[in-house]
mmCIF file of C-alpha atoms in Angstrom:
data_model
loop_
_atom_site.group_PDB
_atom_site.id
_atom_site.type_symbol
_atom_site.label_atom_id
_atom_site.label_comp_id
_atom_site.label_asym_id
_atom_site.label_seq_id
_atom_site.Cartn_x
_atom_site.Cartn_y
_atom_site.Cartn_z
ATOM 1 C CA UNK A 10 156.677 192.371 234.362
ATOM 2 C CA UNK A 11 160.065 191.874 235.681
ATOM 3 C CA UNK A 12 162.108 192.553 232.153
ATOM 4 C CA UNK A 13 163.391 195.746 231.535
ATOM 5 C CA UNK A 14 163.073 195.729 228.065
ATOM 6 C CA UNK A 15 159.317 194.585 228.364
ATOM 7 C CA UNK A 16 159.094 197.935 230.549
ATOM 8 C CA UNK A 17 159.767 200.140 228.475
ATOM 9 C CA UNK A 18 157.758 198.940 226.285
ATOM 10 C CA UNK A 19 154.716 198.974 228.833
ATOM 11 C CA UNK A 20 156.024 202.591 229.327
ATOM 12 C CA UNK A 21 156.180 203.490 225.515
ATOM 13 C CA UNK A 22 152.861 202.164 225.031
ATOM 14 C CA UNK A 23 151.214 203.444 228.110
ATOM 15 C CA UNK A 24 152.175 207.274 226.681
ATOM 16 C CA UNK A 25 150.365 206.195 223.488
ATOM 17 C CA UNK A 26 147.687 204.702 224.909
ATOM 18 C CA UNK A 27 146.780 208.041 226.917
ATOM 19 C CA UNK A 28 146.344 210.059 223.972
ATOM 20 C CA UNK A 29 144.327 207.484 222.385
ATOM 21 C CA UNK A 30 142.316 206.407 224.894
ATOM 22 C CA UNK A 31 141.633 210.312 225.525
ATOM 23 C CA UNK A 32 141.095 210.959 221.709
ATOM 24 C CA UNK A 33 138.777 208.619 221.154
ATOM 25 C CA UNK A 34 136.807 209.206 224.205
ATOM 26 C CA UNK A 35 136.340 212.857 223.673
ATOM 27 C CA UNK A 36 136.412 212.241 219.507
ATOM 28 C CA UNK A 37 132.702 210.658 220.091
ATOM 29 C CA UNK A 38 131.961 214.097 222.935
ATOM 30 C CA UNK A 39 132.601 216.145 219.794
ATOM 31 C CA UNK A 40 129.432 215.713 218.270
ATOM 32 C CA UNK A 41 127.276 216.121 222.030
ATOM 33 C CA UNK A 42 125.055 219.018 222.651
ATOM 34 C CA UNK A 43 125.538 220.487 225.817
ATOM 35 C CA UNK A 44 124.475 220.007 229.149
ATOM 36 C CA UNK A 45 121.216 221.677 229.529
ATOM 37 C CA UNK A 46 119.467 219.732 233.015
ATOM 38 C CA UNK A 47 116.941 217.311 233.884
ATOM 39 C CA UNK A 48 113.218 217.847 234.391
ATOM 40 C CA UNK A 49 112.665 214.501 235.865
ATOM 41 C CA UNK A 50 114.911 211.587 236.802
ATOM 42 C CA UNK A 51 115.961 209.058 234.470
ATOM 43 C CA UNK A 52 115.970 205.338 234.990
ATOM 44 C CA UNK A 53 119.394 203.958 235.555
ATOM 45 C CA UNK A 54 121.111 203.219 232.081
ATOM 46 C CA UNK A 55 123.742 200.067 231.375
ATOM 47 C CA UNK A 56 126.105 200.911 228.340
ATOM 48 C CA UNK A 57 128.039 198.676 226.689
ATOM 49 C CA UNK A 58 128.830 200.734 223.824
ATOM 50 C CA UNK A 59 130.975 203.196 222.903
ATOM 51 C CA UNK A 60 129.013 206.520 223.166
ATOM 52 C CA UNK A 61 128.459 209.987 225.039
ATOM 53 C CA UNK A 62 125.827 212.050 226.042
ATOM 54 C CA UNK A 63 123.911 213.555 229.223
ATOM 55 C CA UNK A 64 121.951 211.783 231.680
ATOM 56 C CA UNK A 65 120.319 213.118 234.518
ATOM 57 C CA UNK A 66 121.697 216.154 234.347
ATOM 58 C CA UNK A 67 124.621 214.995 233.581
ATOM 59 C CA UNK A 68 127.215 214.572 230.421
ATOM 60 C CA UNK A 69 128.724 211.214 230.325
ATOM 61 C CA UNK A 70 131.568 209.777 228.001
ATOM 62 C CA UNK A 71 131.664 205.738 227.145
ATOM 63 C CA UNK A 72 135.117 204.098 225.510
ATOM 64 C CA UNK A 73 136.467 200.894 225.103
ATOM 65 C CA UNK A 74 139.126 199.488 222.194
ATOM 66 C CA UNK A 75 137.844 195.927 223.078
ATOM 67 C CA UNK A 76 136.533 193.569 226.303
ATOM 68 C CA UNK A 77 133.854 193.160 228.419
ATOM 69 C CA UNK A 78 133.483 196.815 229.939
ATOM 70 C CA UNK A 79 129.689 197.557 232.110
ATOM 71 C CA UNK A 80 128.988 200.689 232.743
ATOM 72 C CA UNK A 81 125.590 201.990 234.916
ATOM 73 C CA UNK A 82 124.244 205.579 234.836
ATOM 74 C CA UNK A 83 122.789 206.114 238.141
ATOM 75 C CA UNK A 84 120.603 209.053 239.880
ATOM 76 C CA UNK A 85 122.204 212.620 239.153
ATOM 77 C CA UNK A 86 126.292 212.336 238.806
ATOM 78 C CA UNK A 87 126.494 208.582 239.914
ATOM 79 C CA UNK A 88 127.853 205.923 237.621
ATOM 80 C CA UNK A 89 129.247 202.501 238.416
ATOM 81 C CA UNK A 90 131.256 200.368 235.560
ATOM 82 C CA UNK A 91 133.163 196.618 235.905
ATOM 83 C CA UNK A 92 136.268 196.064 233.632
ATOM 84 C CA UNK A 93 137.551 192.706 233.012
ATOM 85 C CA UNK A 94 140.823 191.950 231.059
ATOM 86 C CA UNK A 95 139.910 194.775 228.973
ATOM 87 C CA UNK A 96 142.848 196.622 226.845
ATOM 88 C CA UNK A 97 141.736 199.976 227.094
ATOM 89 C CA UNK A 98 138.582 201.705 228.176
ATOM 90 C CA UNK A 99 137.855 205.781 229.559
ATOM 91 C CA UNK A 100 134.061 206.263 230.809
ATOM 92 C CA UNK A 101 132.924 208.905 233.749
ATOM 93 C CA UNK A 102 130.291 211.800 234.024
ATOM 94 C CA UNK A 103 130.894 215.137 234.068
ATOM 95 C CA UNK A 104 130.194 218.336 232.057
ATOM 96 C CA UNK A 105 130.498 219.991 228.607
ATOM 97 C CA UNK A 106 131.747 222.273 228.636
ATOM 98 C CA UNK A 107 134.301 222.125 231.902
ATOM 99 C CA UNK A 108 135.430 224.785 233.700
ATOM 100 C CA UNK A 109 137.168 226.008 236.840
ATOM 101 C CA UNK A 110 134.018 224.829 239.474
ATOM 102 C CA UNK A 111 135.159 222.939 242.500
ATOM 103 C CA UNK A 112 134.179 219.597 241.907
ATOM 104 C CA UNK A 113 132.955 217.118 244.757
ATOM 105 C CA UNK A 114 132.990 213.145 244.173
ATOM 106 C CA UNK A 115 132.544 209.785 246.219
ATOM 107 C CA UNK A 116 132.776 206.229 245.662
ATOM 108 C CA UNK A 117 135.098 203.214 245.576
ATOM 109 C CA UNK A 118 137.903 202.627 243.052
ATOM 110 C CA UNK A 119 139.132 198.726 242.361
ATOM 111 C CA UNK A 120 141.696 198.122 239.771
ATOM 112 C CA UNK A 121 144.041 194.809 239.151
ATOM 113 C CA UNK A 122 146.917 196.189 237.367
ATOM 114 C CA UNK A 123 146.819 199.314 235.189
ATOM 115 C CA UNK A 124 144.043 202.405 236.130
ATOM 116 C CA UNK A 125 143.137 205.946 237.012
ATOM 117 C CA UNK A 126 140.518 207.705 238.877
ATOM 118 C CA UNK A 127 141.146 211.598 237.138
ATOM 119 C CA UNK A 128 139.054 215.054 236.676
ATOM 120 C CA UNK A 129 140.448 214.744 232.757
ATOM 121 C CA UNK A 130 139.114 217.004 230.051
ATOM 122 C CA UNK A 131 140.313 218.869 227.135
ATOM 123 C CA UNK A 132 140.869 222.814 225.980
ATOM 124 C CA UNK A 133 141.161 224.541 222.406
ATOM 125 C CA UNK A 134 142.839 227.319 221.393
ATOM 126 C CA UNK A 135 145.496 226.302 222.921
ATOM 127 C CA UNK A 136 144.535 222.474 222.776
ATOM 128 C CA UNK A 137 145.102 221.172 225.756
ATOM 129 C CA UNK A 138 144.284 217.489 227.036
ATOM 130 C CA UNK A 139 144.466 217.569 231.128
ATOM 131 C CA UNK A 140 144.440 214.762 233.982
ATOM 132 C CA UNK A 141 143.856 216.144 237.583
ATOM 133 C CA UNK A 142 144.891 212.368 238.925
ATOM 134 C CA UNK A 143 143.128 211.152 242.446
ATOM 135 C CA UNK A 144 143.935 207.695 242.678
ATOM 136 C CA UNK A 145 145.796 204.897 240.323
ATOM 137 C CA UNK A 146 146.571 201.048 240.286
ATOM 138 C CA UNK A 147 150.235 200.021 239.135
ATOM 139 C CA UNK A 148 151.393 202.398 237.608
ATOM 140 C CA UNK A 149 152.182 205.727 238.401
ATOM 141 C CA UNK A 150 151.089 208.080 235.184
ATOM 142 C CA UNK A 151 154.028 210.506 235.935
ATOM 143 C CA UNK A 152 156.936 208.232 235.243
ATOM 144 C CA UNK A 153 159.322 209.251 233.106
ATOM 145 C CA UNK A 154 157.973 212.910 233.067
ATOM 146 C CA UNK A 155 159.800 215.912 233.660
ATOM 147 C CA UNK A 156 158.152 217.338 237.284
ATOM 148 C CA UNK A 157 157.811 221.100 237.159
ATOM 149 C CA UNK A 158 156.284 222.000 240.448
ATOM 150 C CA UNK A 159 153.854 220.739 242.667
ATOM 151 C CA UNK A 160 150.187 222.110 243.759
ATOM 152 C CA UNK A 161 149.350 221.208 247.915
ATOM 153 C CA UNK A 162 145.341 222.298 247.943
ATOM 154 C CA UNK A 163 142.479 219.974 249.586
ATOM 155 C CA UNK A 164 144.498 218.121 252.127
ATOM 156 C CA UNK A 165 146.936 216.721 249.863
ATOM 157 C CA UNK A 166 149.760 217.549 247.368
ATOM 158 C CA UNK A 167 150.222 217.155 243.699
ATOM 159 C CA UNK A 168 153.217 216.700 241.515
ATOM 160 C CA UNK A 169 152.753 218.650 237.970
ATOM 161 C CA UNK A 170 154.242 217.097 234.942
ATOM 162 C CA UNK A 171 153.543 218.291 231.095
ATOM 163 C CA UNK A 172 153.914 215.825 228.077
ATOM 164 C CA UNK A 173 153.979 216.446 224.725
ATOM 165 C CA UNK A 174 152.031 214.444 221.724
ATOM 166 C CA UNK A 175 153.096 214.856 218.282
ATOM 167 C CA UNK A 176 150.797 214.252 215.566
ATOM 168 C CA UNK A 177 148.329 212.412 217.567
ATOM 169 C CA UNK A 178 145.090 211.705 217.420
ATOM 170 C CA UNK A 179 142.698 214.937 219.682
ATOM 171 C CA UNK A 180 139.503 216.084 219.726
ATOM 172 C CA UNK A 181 140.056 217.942 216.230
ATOM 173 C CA UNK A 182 141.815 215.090 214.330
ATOM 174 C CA UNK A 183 145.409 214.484 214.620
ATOM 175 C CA UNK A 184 147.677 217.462 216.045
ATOM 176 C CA UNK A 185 150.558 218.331 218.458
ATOM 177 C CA UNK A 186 149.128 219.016 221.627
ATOM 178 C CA UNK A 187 150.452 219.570 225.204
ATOM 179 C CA UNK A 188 149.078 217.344 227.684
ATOM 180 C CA UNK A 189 149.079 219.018 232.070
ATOM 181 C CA UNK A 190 149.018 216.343 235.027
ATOM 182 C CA UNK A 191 148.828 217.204 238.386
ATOM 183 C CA UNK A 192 149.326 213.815 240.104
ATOM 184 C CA UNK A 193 147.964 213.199 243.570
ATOM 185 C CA UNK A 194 151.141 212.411 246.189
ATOM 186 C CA UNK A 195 148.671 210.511 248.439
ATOM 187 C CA UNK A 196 146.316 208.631 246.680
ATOM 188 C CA UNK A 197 142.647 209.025 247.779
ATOM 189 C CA UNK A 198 139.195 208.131 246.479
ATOM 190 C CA UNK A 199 136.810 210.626 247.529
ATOM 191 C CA UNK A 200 136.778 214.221 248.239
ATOM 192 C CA UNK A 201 136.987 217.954 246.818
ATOM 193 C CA UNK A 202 138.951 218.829 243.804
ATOM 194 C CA UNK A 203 139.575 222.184 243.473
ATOM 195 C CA UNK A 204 139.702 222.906 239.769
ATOM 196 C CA UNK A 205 141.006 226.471 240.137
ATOM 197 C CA UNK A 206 144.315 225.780 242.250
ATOM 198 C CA UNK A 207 145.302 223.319 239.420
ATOM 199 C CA UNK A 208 144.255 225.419 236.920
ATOM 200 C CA UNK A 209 145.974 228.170 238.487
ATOM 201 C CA UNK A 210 149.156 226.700 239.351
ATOM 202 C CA UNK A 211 149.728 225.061 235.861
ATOM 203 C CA UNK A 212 148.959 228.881 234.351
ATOM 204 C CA UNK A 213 152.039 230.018 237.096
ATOM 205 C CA UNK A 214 154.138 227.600 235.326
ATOM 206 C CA UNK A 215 153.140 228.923 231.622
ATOM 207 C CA UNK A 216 150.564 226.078 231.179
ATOM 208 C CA UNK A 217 147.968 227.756 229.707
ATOM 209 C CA UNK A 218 144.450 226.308 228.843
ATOM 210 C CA UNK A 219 142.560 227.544 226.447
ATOM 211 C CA UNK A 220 138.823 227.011 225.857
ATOM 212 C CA UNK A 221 136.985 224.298 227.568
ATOM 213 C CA UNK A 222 135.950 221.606 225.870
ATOM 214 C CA UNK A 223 134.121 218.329 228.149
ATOM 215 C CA UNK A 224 135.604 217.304 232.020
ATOM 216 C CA UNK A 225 134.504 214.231 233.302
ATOM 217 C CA UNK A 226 135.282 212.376 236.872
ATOM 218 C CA UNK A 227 136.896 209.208 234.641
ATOM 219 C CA UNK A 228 137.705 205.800 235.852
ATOM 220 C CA UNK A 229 140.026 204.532 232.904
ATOM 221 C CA UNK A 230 141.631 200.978 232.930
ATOM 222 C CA UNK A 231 144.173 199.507 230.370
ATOM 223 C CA UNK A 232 145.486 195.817 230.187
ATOM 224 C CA UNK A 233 143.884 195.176 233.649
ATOM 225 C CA UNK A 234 140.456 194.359 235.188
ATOM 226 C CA UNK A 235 138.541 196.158 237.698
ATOM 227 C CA UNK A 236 135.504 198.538 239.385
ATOM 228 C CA UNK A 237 134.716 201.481 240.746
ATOM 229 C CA UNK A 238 131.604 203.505 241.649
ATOM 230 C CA UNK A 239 131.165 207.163 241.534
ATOM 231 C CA UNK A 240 129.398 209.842 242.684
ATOM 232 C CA UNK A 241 130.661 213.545 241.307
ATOM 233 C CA UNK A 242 128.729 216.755 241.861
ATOM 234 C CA UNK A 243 129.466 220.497 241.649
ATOM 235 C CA UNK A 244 131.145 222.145 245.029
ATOM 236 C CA UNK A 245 131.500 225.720 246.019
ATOM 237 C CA UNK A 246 134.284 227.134 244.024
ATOM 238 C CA UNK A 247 135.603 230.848 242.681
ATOM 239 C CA UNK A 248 132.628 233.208 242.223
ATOM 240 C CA UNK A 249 133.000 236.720 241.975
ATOM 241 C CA UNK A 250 133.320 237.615 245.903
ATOM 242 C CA UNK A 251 131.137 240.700 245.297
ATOM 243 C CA UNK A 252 128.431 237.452 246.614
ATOM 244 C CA UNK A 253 130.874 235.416 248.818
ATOM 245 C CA UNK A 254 129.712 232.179 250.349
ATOM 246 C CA UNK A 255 128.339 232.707 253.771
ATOM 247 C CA UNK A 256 131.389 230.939 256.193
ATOM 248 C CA UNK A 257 130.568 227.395 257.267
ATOM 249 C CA UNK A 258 130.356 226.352 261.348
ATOM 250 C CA UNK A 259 133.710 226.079 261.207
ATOM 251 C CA UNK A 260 134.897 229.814 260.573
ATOM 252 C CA UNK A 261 137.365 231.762 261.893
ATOM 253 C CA UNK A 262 137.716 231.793 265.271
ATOM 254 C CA UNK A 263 138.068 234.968 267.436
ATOM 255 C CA UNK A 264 140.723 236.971 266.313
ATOM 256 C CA UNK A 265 143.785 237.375 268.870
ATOM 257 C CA UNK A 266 145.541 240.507 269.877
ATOM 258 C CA UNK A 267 147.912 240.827 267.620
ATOM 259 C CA UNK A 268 151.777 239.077 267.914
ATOM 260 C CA UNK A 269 153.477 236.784 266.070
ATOM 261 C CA UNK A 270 151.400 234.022 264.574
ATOM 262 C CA UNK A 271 152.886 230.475 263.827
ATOM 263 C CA UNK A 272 152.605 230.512 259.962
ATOM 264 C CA UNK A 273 154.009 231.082 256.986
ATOM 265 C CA UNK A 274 152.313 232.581 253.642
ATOM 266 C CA UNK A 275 153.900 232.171 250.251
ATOM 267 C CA UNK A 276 152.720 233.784 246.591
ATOM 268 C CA UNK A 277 152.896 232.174 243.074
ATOM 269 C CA UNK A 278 151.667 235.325 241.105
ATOM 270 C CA UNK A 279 151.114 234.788 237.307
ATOM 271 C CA UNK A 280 150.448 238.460 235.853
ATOM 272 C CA UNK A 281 149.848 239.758 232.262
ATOM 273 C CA UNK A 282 148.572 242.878 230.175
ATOM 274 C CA UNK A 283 145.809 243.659 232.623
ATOM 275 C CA UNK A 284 145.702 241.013 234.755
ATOM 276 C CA UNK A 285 146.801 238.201 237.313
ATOM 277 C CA UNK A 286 146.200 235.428 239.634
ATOM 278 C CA UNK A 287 147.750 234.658 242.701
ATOM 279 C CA UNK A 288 147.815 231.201 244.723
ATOM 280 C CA UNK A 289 148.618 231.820 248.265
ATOM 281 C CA UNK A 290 149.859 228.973 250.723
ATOM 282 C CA UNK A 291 149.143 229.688 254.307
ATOM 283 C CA UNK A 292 150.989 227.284 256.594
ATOM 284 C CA UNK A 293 150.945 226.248 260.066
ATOM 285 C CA UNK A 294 154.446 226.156 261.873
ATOM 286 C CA UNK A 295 153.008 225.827 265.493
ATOM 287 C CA UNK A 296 152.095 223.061 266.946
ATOM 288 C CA UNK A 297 148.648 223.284 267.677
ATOM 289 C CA UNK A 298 146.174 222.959 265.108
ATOM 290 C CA UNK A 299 144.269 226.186 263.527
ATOM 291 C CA UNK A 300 140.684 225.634 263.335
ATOM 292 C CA UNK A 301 139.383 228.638 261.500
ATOM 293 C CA UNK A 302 141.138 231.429 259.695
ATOM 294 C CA UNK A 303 140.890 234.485 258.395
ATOM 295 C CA UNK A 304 143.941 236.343 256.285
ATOM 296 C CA UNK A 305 144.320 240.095 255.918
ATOM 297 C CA UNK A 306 146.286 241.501 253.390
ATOM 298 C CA UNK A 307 146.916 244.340 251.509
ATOM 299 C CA UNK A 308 146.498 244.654 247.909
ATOM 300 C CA UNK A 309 148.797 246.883 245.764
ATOM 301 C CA UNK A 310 147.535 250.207 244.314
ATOM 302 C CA UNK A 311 145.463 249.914 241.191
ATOM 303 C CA UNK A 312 144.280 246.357 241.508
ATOM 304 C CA UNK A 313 141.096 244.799 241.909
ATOM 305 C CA UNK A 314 140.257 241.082 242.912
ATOM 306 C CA UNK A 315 137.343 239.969 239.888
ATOM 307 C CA UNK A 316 136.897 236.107 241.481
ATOM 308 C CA UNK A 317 138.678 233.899 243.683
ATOM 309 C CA UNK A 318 138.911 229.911 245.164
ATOM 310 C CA UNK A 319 139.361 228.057 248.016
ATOM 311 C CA UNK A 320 137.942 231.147 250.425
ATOM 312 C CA UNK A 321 135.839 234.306 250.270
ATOM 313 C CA UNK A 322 137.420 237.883 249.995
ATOM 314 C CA UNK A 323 136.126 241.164 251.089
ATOM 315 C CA UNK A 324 136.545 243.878 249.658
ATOM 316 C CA UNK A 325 137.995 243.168 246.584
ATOM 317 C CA UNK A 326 141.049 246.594 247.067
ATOM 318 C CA UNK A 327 142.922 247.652 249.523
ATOM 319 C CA UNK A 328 143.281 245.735 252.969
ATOM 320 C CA UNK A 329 141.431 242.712 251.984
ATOM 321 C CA UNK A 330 140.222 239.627 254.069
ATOM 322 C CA UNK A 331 140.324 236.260 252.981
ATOM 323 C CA UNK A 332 138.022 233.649 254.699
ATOM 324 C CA UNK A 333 137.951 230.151 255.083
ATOM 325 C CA UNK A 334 134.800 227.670 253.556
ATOM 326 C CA UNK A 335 133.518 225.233 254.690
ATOM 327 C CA UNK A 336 136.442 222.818 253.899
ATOM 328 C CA UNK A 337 139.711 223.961 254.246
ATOM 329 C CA UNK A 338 139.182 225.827 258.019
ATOM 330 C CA UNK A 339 141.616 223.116 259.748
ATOM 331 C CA UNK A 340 145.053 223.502 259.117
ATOM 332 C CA UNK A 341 146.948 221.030 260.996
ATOM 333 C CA UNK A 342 150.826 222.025 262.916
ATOM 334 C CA UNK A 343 152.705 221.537 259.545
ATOM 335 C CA UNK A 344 150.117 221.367 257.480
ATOM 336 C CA UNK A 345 148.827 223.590 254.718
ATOM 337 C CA UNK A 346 146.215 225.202 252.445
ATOM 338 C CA UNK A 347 146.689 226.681 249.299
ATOM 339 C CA UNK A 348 143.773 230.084 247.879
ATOM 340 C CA UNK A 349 143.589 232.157 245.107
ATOM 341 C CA UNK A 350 142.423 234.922 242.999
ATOM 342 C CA UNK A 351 141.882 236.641 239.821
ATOM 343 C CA UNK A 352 143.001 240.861 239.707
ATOM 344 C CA UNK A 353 142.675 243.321 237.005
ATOM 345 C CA UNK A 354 145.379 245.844 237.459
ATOM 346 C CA UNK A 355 146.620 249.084 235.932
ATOM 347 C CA UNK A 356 149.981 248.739 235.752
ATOM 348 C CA UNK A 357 151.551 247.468 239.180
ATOM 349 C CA UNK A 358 152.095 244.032 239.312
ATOM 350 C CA UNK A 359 152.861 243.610 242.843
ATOM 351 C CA UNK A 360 152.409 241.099 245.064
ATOM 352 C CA UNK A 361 149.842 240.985 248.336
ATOM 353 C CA UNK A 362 151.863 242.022 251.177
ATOM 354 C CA UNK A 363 151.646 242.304 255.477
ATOM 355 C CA UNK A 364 149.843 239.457 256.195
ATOM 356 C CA UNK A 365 148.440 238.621 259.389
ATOM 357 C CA UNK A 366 146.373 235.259 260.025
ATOM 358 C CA UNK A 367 143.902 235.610 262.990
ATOM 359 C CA UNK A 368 145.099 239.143 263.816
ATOM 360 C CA UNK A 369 148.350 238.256 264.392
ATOM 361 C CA UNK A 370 151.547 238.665 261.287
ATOM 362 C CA UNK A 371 153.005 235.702 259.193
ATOM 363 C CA UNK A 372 156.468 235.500 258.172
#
């Protein structure tokens, strides 16, 4: 569409269209049980129907407003589905209820026009509609949004937008709901998402969510055809680092001397009452590549690290060190990573302070 009229229309209808694609979808999750596992495999499934429910292992949302839309369950968290000139449709697999894991997923995505590849859920209490966005066809889901930050965590960074739906249709009927995006810069299809640095930077922003409801690795397509094929699985994510992960091949390397290091570390603390989190971006401002960290720092008096992402922390007071997993070791000369945690604390509010990354202090 060339016209400019006709695109703001397309725009207009587009916002619509995402809360009612979304409604609908999770309107039929309402009524699911939830995900309770597998004692045996089950045969691969083809749905043609609008429907939800779990399959091996596995919840899974189906919706379509009309067309010719194919979707395949496959073994554990694989599902493949073909579009064709099909207004509207959401399907993916997933879980219900979602949460803050770190979520791993594979595949292809193919779309002719208008689509997404998104980790999208919803919360109550506050309700909350999300879209963690991967990949997408023409359109870019983030235009005409205000941007409020950005996120950079697993290799890539993502702009954050929030939108606002007024007496829409949700998952409890129609309501005025908030809806988060964090939209991928570089589009990818394949890879780790971790839930807890979105989560976590939204909540630094005052985007709160509230009580999970379903989160699914959705392929949605509107006035366009396409395909894609998934594969989505649970990763390592923020336990309570009283059990950290054990660190992958690629941990830290030996620590030197001491000196100036060539990064930079940077907070977002979000505190309340008698807690906080704290996303911390280490960057790499040499020009050799770091392959393996581990960052020391000290926490302030009276607080107490309860979980944490994106690396394992020991002990949770005091001088505490945070190491790299298995995916986030290599930090490239300008590149960067982006960890977290949760703190109770009894009064001081602080933030982390005299870092040092392999021994040696960061600016």
């Amino acid at each position: 569409m060339n016209d400019v009229s006709a695109h703001h229309t397309r725009r207009g209808r587009r916002r619509a269209r995402l809360l009612i694609a979304g409604a609908c979808a999770v309107a039929l999750a309402v009524t699911s049980v939830a995900l309770t596992g597998t004692a045996h495999a089950e045969a691969d499934r083809t749905v043609t129907s609008n429907t939800t429910g779990t399959h091996n292992g596995y919840f899974f949302s189906y919706w379509k407003d009309n067309g010719n839309v194919t979707m395949t369950l496959g073994a554990a968290g694989s599902y493949s589905v073909q579009w064709n000139n099909t207004n509207n449709t959401v399907v993916g697999k997933g879980w219900k209820p979602g949460s803050s894991h770190t979520v791993n997923y594979s595949g292809t995505f193919n779309v002719n026009g208008n689509g997404y590849l998104a980790l999208y859920g919803w919360t109550t209490n506050p309700l909350i509609e999300y879209y963690i966005v991967e990949n997408f066809g023409s359109y870019n889901p983030s235009t005409g949004a205000q941007r409020l930050g950005s996120v950079t965590t697993d290799g890539g960074t993502y702009d954050i937008y929030r939108t606002q739906r007024v007496n829409q249709p949700s998952i409890i009927g129609n309501a005025t709901f908030y809806q988060y995006w964090s939209v991928r810069q570089q589009k990818r299809t394949g890879g780790t998402i971790t839930t807890a640095s979105h989560f976590n930077a939204w909540a630094s922003l005052g985007l709160n969510l509230g009580t999970h409801d379903y989160q699914i690795l959705a392929t949605e397509g509107y006035q366009s055809s396409g395909s894609s094929s998934i594969t989505v699985n649970e990763g390592m994510c923020c336990g309570p680092t009283t059990s950290p992960p054990r660190p992958s091949s690629s941990g830290p390397s030996s620590p030197p001397p001491g000196g100036t290091a060539a990064c930079q570390v940077s907070n977002a603390l979000n505190p309340w009452n008698t807690g906080l989190t704290d996303n911390i971006t280490i960057t790499n401002t040499g020009t050799t590549a770091i392959n393996g960290w581990s960052l020391r720092f000290n926490l302030a008096a009276g607080q107490a690290i309860t979980s944490g992402w994106s690396a394992s922390y020991s002990p949770n007071s005091g001088q505490v060190t945070a190491t790299n997993v298995n995916y986030n070791g290599a930090i490239p000369p300008g590149g960067s990573t982006t960890i977290g945690f949760q703190a109770t604390h009894t009064g001081n509010t602080a933030a982390p302070s005299g870092f040092t990354l392999n021994g040696a202090a960061c600016s």
